[in-house]
Short mmCIF file of C-alpha atoms and ligand atoms in Angstrom, two decimals:
data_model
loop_
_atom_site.label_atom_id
_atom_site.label_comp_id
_atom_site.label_asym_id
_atom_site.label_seq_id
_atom_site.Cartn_x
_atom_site.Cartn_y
_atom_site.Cartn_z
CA UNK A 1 0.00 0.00 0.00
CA UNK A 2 1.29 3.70 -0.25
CA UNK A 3 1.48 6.07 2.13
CA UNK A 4 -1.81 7.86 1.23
CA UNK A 5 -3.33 4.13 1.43
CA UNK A 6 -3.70 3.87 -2.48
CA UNK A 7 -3.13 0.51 -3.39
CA UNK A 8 -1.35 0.37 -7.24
CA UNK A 9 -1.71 -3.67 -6.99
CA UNK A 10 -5.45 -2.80 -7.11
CA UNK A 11 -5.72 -1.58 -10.15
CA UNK A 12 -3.98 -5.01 -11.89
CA UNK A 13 -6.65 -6.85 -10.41
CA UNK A 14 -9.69 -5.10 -11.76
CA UNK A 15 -8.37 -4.74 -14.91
CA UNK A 16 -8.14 -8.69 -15.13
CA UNK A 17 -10.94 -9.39 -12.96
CA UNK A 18 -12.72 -7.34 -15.47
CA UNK A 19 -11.28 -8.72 -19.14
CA UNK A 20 -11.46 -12.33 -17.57
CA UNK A 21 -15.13 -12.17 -16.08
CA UNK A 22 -16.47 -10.06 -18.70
CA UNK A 23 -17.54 -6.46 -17.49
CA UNK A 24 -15.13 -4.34 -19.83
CA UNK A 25 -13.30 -5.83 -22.68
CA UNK A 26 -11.03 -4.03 -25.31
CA UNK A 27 -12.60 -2.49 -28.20
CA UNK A 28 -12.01 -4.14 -31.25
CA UNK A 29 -9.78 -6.96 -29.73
CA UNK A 30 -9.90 -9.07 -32.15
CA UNK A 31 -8.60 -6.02 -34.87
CA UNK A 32 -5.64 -6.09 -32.43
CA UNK A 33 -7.80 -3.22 -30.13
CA UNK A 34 -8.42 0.47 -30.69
CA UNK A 35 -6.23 2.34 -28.34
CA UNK A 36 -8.26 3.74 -24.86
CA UNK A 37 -11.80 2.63 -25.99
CA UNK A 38 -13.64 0.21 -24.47
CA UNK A 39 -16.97 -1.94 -24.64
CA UNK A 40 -19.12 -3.21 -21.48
CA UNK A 41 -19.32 -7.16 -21.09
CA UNK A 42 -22.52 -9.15 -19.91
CA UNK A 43 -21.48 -8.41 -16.44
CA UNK A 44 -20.34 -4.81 -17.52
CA UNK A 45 -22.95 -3.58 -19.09
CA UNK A 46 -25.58 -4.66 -16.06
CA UNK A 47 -23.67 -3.13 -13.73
CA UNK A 48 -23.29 0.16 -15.75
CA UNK A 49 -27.37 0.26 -16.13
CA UNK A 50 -27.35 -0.32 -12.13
CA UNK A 51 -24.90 2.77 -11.55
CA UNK A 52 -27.08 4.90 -13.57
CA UNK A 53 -30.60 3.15 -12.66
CA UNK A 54 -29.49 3.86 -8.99
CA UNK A 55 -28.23 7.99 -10.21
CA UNK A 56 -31.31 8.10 -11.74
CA UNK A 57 -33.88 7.30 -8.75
CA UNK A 58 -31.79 9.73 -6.32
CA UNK A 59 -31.87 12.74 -8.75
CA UNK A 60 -35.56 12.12 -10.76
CA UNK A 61 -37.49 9.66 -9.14
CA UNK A 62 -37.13 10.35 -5.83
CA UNK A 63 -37.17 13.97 -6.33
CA UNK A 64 -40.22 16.47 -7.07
CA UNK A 65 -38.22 19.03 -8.30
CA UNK A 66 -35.78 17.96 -11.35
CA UNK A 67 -37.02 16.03 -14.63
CA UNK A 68 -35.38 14.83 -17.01
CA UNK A 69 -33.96 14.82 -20.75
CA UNK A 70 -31.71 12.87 -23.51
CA UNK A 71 -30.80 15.68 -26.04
CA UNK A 72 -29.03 15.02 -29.49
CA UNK A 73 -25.45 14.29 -29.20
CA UNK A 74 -24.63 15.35 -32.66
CA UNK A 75 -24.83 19.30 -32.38
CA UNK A 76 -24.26 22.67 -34.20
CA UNK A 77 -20.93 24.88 -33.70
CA UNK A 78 -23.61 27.82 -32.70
CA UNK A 79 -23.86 25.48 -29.12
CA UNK A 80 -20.45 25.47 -28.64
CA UNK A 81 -19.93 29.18 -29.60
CA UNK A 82 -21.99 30.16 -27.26
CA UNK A 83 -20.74 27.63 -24.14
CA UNK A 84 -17.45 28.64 -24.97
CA UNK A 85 -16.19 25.14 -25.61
CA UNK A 86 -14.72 26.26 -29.11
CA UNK A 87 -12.26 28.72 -27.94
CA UNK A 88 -11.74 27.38 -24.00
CA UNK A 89 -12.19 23.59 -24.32
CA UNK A 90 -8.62 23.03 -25.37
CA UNK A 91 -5.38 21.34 -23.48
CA UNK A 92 -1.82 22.93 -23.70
CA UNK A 93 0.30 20.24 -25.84
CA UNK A 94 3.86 19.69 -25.50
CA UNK A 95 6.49 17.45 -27.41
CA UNK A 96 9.73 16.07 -26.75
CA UNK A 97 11.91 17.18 -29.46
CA UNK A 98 14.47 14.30 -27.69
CA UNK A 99 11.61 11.57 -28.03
CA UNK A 100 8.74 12.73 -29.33
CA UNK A 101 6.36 11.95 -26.67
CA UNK A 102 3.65 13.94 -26.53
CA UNK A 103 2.27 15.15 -23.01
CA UNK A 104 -0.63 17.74 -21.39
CA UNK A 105 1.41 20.57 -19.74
CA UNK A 106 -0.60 21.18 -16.96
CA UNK A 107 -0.22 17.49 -15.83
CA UNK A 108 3.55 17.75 -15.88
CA UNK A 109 4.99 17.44 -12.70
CA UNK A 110 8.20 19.06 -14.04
CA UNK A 111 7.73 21.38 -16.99
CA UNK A 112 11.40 21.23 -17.98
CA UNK A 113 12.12 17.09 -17.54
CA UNK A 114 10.97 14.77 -19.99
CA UNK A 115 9.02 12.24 -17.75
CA UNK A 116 9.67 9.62 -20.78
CA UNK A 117 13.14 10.04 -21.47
CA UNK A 118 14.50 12.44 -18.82
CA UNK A 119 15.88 15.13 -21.12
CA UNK A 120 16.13 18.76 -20.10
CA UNK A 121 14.44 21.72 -21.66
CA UNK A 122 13.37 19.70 -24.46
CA UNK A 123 10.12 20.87 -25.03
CA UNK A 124 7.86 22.51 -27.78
CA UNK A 125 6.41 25.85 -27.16
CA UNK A 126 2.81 24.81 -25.88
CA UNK A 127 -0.09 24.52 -28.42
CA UNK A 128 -3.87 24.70 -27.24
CA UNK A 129 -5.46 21.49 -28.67
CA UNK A 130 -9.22 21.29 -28.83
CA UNK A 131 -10.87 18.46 -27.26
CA UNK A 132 -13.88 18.30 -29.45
CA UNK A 133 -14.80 15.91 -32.24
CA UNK A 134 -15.71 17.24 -35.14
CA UNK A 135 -17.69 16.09 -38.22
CA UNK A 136 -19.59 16.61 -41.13
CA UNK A 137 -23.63 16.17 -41.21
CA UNK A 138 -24.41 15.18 -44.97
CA UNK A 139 -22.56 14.34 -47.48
CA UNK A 140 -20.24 17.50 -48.06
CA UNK A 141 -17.05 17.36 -46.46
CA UNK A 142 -17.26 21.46 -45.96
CA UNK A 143 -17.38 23.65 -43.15
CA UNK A 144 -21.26 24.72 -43.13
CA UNK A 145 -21.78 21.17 -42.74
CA UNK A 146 -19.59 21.01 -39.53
CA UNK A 147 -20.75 19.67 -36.31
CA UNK A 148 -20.17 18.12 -32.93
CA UNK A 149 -20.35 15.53 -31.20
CA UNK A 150 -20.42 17.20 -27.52
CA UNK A 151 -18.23 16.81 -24.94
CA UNK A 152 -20.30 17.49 -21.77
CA UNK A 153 -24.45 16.34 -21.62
CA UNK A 154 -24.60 19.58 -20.02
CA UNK A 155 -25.60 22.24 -23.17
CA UNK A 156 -28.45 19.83 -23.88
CA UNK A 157 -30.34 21.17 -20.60
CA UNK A 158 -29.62 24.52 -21.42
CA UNK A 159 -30.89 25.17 -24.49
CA UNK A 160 -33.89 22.97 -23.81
CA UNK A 161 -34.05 25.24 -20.48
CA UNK A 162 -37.15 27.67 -22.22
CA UNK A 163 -39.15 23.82 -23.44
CA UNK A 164 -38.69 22.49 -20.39
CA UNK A 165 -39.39 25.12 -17.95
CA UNK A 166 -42.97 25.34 -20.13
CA UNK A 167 -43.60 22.13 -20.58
CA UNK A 168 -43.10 20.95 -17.08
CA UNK A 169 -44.59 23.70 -14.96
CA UNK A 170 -41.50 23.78 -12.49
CA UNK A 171 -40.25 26.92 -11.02
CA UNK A 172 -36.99 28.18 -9.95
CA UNK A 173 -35.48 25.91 -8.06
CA UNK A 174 -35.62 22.93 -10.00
CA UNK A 175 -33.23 21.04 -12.03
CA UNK A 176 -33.24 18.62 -15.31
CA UNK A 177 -30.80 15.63 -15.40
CA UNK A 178 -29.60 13.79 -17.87
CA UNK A 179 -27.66 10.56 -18.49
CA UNK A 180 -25.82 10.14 -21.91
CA UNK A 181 -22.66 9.52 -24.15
CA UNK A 182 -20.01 12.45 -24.34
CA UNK A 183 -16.69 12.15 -26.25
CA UNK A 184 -13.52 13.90 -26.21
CA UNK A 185 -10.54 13.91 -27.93
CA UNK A 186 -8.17 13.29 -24.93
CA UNK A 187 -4.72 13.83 -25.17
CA UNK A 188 -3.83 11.56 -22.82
CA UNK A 189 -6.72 9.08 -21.75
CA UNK A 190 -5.93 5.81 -19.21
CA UNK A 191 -5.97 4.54 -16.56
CA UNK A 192 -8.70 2.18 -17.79
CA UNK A 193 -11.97 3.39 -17.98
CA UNK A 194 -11.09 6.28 -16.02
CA UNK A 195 -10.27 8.79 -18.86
CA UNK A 196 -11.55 7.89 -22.53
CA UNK A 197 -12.52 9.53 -25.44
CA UNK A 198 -16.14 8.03 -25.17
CA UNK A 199 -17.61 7.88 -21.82
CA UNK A 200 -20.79 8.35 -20.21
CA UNK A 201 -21.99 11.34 -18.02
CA UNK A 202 -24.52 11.63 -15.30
CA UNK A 203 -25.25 15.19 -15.12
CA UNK A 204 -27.74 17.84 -13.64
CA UNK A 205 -28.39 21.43 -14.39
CA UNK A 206 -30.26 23.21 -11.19
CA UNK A 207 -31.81 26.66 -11.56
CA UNK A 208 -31.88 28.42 -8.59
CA UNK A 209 -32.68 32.13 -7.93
CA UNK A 210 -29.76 34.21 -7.93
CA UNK A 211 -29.34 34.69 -4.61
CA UNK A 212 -29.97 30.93 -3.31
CA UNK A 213 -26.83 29.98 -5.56
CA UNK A 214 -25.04 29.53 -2.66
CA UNK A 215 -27.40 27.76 -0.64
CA UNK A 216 -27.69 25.03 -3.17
CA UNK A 217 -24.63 24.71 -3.98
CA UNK A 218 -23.72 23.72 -0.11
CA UNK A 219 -26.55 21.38 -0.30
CA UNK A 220 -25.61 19.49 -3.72
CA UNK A 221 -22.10 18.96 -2.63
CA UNK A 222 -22.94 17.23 0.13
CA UNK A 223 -26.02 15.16 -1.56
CA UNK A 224 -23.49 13.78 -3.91
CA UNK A 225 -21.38 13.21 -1.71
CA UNK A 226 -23.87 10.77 0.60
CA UNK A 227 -24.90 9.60 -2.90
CA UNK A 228 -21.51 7.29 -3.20
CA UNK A 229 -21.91 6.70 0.89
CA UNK A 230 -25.26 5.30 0.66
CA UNK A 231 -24.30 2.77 -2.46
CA UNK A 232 -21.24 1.34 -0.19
CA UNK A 233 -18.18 3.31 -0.70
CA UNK A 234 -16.28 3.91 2.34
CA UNK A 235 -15.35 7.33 3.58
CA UNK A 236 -12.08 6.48 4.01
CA UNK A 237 -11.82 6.57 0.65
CA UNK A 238 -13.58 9.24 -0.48
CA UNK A 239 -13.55 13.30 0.09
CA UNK A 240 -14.76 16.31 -1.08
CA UNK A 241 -12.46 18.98 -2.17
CA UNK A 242 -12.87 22.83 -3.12
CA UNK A 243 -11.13 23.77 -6.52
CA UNK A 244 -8.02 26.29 -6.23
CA UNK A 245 -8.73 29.25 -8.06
CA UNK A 246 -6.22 28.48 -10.83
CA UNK A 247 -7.86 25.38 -11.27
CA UNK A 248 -12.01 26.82 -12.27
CA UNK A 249 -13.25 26.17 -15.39
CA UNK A 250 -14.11 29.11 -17.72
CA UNK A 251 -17.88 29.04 -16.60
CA UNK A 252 -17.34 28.04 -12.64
CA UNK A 253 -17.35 30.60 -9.34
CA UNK A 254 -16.74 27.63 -7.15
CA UNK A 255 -16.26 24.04 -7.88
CA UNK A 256 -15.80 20.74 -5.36
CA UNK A 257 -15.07 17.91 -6.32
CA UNK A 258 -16.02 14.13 -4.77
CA UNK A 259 -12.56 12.21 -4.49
CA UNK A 260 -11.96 8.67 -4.75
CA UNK A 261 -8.81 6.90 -3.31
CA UNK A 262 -7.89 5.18 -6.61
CA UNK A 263 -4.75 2.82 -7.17
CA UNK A 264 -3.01 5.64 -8.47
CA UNK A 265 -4.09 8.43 -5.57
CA UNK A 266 -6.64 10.35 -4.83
CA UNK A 267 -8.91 11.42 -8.17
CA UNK A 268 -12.11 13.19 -9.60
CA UNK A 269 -14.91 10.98 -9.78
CA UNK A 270 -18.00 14.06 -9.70
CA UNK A 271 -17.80 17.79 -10.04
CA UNK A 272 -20.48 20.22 -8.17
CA UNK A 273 -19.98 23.48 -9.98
CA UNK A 274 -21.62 27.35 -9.45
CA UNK A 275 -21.61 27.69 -12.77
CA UNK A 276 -23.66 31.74 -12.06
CA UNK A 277 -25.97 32.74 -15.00
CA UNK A 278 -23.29 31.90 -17.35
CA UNK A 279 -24.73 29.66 -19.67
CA UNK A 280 -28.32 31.12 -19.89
CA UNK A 281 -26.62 34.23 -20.38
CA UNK A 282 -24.57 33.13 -23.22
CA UNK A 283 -27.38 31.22 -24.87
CA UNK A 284 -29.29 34.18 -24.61
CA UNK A 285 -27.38 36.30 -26.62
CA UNK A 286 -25.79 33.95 -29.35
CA UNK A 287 -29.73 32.39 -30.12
CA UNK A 288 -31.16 35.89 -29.23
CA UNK A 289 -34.23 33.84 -27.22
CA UNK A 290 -35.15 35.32 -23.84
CA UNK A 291 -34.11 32.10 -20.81
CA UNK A 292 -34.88 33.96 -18.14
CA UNK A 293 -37.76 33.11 -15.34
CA UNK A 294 -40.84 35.79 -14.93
CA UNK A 295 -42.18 35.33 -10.91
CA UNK A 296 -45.68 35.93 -10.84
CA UNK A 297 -45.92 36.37 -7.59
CA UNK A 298 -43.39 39.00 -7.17
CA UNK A 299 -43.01 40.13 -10.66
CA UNK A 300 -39.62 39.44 -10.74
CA UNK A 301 -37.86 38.56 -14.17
CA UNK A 302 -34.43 37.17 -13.37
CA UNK A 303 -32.07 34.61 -15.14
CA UNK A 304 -31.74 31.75 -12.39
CA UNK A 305 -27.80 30.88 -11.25
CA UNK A 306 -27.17 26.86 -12.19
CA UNK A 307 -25.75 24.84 -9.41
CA UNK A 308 -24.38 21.43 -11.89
CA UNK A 309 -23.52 18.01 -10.16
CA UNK A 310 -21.58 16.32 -13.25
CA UNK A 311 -20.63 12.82 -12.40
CA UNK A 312 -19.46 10.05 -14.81
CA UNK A 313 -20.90 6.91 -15.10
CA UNK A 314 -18.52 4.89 -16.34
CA UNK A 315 -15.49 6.21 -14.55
CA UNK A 316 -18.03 5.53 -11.63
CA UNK A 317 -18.68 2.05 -12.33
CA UNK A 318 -14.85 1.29 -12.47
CA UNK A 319 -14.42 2.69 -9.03
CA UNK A 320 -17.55 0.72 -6.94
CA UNK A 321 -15.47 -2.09 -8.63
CA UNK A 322 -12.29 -1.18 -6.81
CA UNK A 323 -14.34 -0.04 -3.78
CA UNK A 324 -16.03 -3.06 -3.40
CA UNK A 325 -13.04 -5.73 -4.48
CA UNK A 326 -11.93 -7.62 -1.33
CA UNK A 327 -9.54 -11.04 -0.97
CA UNK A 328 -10.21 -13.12 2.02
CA UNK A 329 -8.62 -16.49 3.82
CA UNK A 330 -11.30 -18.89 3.79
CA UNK A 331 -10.34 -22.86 4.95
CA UNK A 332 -6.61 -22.04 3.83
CA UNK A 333 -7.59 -20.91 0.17
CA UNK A 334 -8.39 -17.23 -0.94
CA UNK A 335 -11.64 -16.52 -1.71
CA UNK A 336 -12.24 -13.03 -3.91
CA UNK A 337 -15.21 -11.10 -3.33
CA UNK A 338 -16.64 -8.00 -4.52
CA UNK A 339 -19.00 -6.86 -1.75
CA UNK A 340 -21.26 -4.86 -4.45
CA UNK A 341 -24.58 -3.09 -2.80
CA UNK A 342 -27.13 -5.52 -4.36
CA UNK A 343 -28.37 -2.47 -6.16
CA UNK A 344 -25.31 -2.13 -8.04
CA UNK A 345 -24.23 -6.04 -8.23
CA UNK A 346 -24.81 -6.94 -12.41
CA UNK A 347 -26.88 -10.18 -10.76
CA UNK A 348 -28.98 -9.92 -7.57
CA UNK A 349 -29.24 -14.07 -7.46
CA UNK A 350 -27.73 -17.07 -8.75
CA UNK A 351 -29.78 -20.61 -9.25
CA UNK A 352 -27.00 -23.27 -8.73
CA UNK A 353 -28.33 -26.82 -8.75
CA UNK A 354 -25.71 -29.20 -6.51
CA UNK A 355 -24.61 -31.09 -9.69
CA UNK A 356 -25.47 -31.28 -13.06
CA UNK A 357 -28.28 -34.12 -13.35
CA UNK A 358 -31.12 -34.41 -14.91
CA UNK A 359 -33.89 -35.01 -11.93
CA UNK A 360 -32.74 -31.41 -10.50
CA UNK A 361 -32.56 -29.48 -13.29
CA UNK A 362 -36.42 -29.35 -13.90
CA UNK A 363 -36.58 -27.82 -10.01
CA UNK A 364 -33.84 -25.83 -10.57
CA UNK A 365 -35.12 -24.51 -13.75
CA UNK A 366 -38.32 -23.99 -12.18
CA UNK A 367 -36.94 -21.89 -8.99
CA UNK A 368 -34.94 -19.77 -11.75
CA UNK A 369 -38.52 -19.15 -13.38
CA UNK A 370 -39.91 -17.87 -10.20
CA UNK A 371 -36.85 -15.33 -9.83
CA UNK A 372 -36.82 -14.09 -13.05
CA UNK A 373 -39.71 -11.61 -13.29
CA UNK A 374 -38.41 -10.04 -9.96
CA UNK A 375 -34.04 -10.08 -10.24
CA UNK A 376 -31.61 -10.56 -12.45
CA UNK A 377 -30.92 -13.77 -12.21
CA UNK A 378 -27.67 -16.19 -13.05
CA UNK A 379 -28.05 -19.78 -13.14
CA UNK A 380 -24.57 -22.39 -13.64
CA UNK A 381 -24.27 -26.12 -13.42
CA UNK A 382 -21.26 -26.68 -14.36
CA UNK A 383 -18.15 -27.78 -12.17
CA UNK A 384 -18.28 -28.29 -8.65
CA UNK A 385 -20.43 -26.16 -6.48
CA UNK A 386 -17.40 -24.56 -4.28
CA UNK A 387 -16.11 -23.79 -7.40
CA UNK A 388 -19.49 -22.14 -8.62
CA UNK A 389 -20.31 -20.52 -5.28
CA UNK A 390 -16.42 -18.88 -5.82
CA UNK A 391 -17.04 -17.62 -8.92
CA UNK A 392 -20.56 -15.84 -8.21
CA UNK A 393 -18.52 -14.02 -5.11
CA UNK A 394 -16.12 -12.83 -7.42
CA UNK A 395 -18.64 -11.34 -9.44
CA UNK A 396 -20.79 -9.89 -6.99
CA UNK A 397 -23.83 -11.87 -6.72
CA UNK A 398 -25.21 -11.03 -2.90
CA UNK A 399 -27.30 -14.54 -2.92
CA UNK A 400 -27.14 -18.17 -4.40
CA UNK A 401 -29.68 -20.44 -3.92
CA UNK A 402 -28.85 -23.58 -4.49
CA UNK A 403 -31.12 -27.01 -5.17
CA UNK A 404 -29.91 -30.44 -3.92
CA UNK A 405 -31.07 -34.04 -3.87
CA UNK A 406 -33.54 -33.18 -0.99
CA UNK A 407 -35.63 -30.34 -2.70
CA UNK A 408 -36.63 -33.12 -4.63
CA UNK A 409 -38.60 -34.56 -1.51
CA UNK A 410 -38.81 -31.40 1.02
CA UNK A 411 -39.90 -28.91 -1.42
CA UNK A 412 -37.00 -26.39 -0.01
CA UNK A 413 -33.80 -24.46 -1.31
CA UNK A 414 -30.53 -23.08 0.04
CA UNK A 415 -30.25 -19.64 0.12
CA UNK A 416 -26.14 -18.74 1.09
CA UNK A 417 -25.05 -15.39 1.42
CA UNK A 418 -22.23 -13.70 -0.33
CA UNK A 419 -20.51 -11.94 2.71
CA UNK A 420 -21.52 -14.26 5.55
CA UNK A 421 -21.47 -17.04 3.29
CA UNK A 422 -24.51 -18.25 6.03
CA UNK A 423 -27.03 -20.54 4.62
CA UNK A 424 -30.34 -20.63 5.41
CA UNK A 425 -33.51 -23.21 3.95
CA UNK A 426 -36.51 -21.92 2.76
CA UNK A 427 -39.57 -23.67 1.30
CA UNK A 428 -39.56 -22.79 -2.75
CA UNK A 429 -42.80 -21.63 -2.59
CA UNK A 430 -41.01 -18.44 -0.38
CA UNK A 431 -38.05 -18.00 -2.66
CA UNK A 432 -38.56 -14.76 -4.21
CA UNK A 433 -40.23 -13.39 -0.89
CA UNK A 434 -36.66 -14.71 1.08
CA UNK A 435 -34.34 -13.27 -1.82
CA UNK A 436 -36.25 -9.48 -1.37
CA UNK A 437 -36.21 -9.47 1.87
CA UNK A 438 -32.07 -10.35 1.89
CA UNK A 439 -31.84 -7.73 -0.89
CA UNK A 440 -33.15 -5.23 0.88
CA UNK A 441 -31.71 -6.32 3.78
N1 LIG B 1 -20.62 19.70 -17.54
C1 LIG B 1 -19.46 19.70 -16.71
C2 LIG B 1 -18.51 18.65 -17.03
O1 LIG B 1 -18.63 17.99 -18.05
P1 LIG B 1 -16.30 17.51 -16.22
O2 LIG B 1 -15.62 17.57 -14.87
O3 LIG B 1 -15.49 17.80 -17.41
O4 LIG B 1 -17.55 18.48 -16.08
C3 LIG B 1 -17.84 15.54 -15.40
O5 LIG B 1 -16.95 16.07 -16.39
C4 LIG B 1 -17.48 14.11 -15.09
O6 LIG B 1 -17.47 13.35 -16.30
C5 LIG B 1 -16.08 13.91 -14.50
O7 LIG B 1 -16.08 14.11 -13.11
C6 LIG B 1 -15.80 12.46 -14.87
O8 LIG B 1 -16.40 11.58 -13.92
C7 LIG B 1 -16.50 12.31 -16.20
N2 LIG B 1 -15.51 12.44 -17.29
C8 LIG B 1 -15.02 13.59 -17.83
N3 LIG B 1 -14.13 13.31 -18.81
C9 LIG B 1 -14.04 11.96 -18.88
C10 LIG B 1 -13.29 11.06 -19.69
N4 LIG B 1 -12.48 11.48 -20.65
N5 LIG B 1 -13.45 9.71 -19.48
C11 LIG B 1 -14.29 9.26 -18.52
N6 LIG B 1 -15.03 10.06 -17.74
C12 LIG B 1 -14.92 11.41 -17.91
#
């Protein structure tokens, strides 16, 4: 472990735990892989939809005051104009005139050593690199038919702010969320999952009054922040920190960030930003359409201040994985376990029947029946249970329930328990009753 209590090993693990069991694979393996992008596995992908399922509920569902959206991701230069994306959304480039490496300035830790090949004063003269893709809509490669794929979910809520706000009948302060694709062209992605050109966003835009900015700004740190609490990351491995000055984006009065202790140190995984009237503003005057809110009741016209949690679901998804990855003596062996919430492991249930044979498979078969409408549900009968019981920990699964020789006669399963590993026999007619109740348990 370092000294911070990172753990480097860690990140080896996932990244093999996740190739081998099937929750992120290289893109385009088997064309030899196409550098930094990655696609989500059967386990991946279900555990993805449970990050953002469980995002979802805590910022819409559960919520009368923010609704939500999924705006285009193709989108015209005018957006960006007016965001400020196309003149502020760059990275300062270097090169190694020894090596020709090619790094991001600001993450140097030395701006005169060559962290590749150690030469001096080797450098370029910075260049500002836009991070935006670019393409063409039609079938004219030529600039009036130049758009962009956007990097943030963000712009969608604000130019939909004037539908939305009539449309929904919500007033000042309420928010609209949205979960979606963004792409960037980073200079330098890795780490995994953690930065990629492609990724997915969870994002909120919250219009407040102008003087209640504050307020909620207080308040949405520390919502997101329980957020990650509530869904079983530890605190000692998570933090909220307040952006330096030098370190605000063009938009932002105040920005905090929710830390997680990754392998490689502490990192972004969510940014709460006071991003003022900015973007209304801007909007306003590029489109030339009034976004501002008229209060009836005190006949106020004001442009509400946005308060914006921006999260990211995938980079998200990688670290519950690390948060949750564990390696236990058990009887002399090591047994791996990822302690997932159930809301967030990619099956809630596994139907194991004690061996492969043909009088328990119709039981088994049936109990898997009775669990499907309810959970996602697993069900393996190959190898020897141990073996299977092993290999649902490592994934996650919080339950197996597992059919023997004497369900045959008694009519009743095993339920065993992930973390306890206790078992526990219920009649089959109780199964999916037993496996809520130890869900929500
Ligand atoms: N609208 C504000 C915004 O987009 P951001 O901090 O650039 O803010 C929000 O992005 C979140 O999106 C980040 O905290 C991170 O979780 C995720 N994210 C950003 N760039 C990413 C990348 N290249 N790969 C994976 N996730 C990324």
């Amino acid at each position: 472990m370092a000294d911070d209590g990172a753990d480097p090993e860690l990140f080896d693990k996932i990244v093999n735990l996740s190739r081998r069991r099937g929750f992120v694979f290289p893109s385009a393996e088997i064309y030899g892989g196409f550098r930094s992008t990655y696609d989500y596995g059967p386990l991946g992908v279900l555990m993805l939809r449970n990050v953002k399922e469980q995002w979802w509920r805590s910022m819409v569902q559960l919520r009368d005051d923010v609704v939500g959206l999924d705006a285009a991701i193709l989108s015209p230069p005018a957006i960006w104009e007016a965001s400020g994306h196309l003149q502020n959304f760059t990275d300062p480039l270097v090169d190694c005139r020894n090596c020709h490496e090619r790094f991001r300035l600001d993450k140097l830790d030395d701006p005169r050593t060559c962290p590749n090949c150690g030469a001096e004063d080797s450098f370029t003269e910075a260049r500002q690199f836009n991070l935006m893709f670019k393409t063409f809509a039609g079938p004219v490669e030529e600039s009036a038919a130049e758009v962009y794929l956007r990097p943030e979910t963000a712009q969608g809520m604000f130019v939909n702010f004037k539908n939305v706000l009539t449309v929904s009948r919500k007033r000042p302060p309420f928010g609209i969320a949205q979960i979606g694709k963004s792409f960037r062209n980073e200079i330098t992605p890795g780490n995994f999952v953690f930065r990629t050109r492609e990724f997915e966003q969870m994002e909120m835009e919250f219009f407040v009054p102008p003087d209640d900015a504050g307020k909620w700004y207080e308040y949405w740190c520390e919502e997101r922040y329980r957020w990650y609490v509530d869904l079983g990351m530890p605190e000692s491995k998570l933090r909220l920190r307040a952006h330096d000055a030098d370190e605000l984006s063009h938009y932002s009065s105040g920005t905090s960030d929710v830390e997680f202790l990754f392998p490689w140190g502490w990192d972004e995984l969510e940014g709460i930003a006071n991003r003022g009237d900015f973007d209304l503003t801007q909007h306003s005057e590029h489109s030339g359409e009034k976004l501002e809110y008229f209060d009836q009741a005190t006949g106020e016209r004001y442009v509400p201040h946005v308060v914006e949690p921006a999260a990211g679901a995938t980079r998200t998804t990688m670290a519950f994985l690390m948060a949750a990855y564990d390696e236990e003596e058990v009887r002399g062996e090591t047994r791996t376990v990822l302690r997932l919430d159930p809301r967030l492991a990619p099956y809630k249930v596994a139907v194991l029947p004690l061996s492969r044979n043909e009088k328990l498979s119709p039981m088994a078969r049936d109990v898997l029946h009775r669990l499907q409408p309810h959970f996602m549900t697993d069900y393996d009968e190959t190898q020897a249970i141990g073996r299977r019981y092993r290999r649902q920990d490592e994934i996650g699964t919080p339950l197996c329930v597992t059919v023997d020789f004497e369900s045959l006669d008694d009519k009743a399963v095993t339920i065993r328990q992930r973390d306890s590993m206790a078992q526990t026999r219920v009649p089959v007619e109780e199964v999916v009753d037993q496996v809520a109740n130890l869900l929500d348990a």
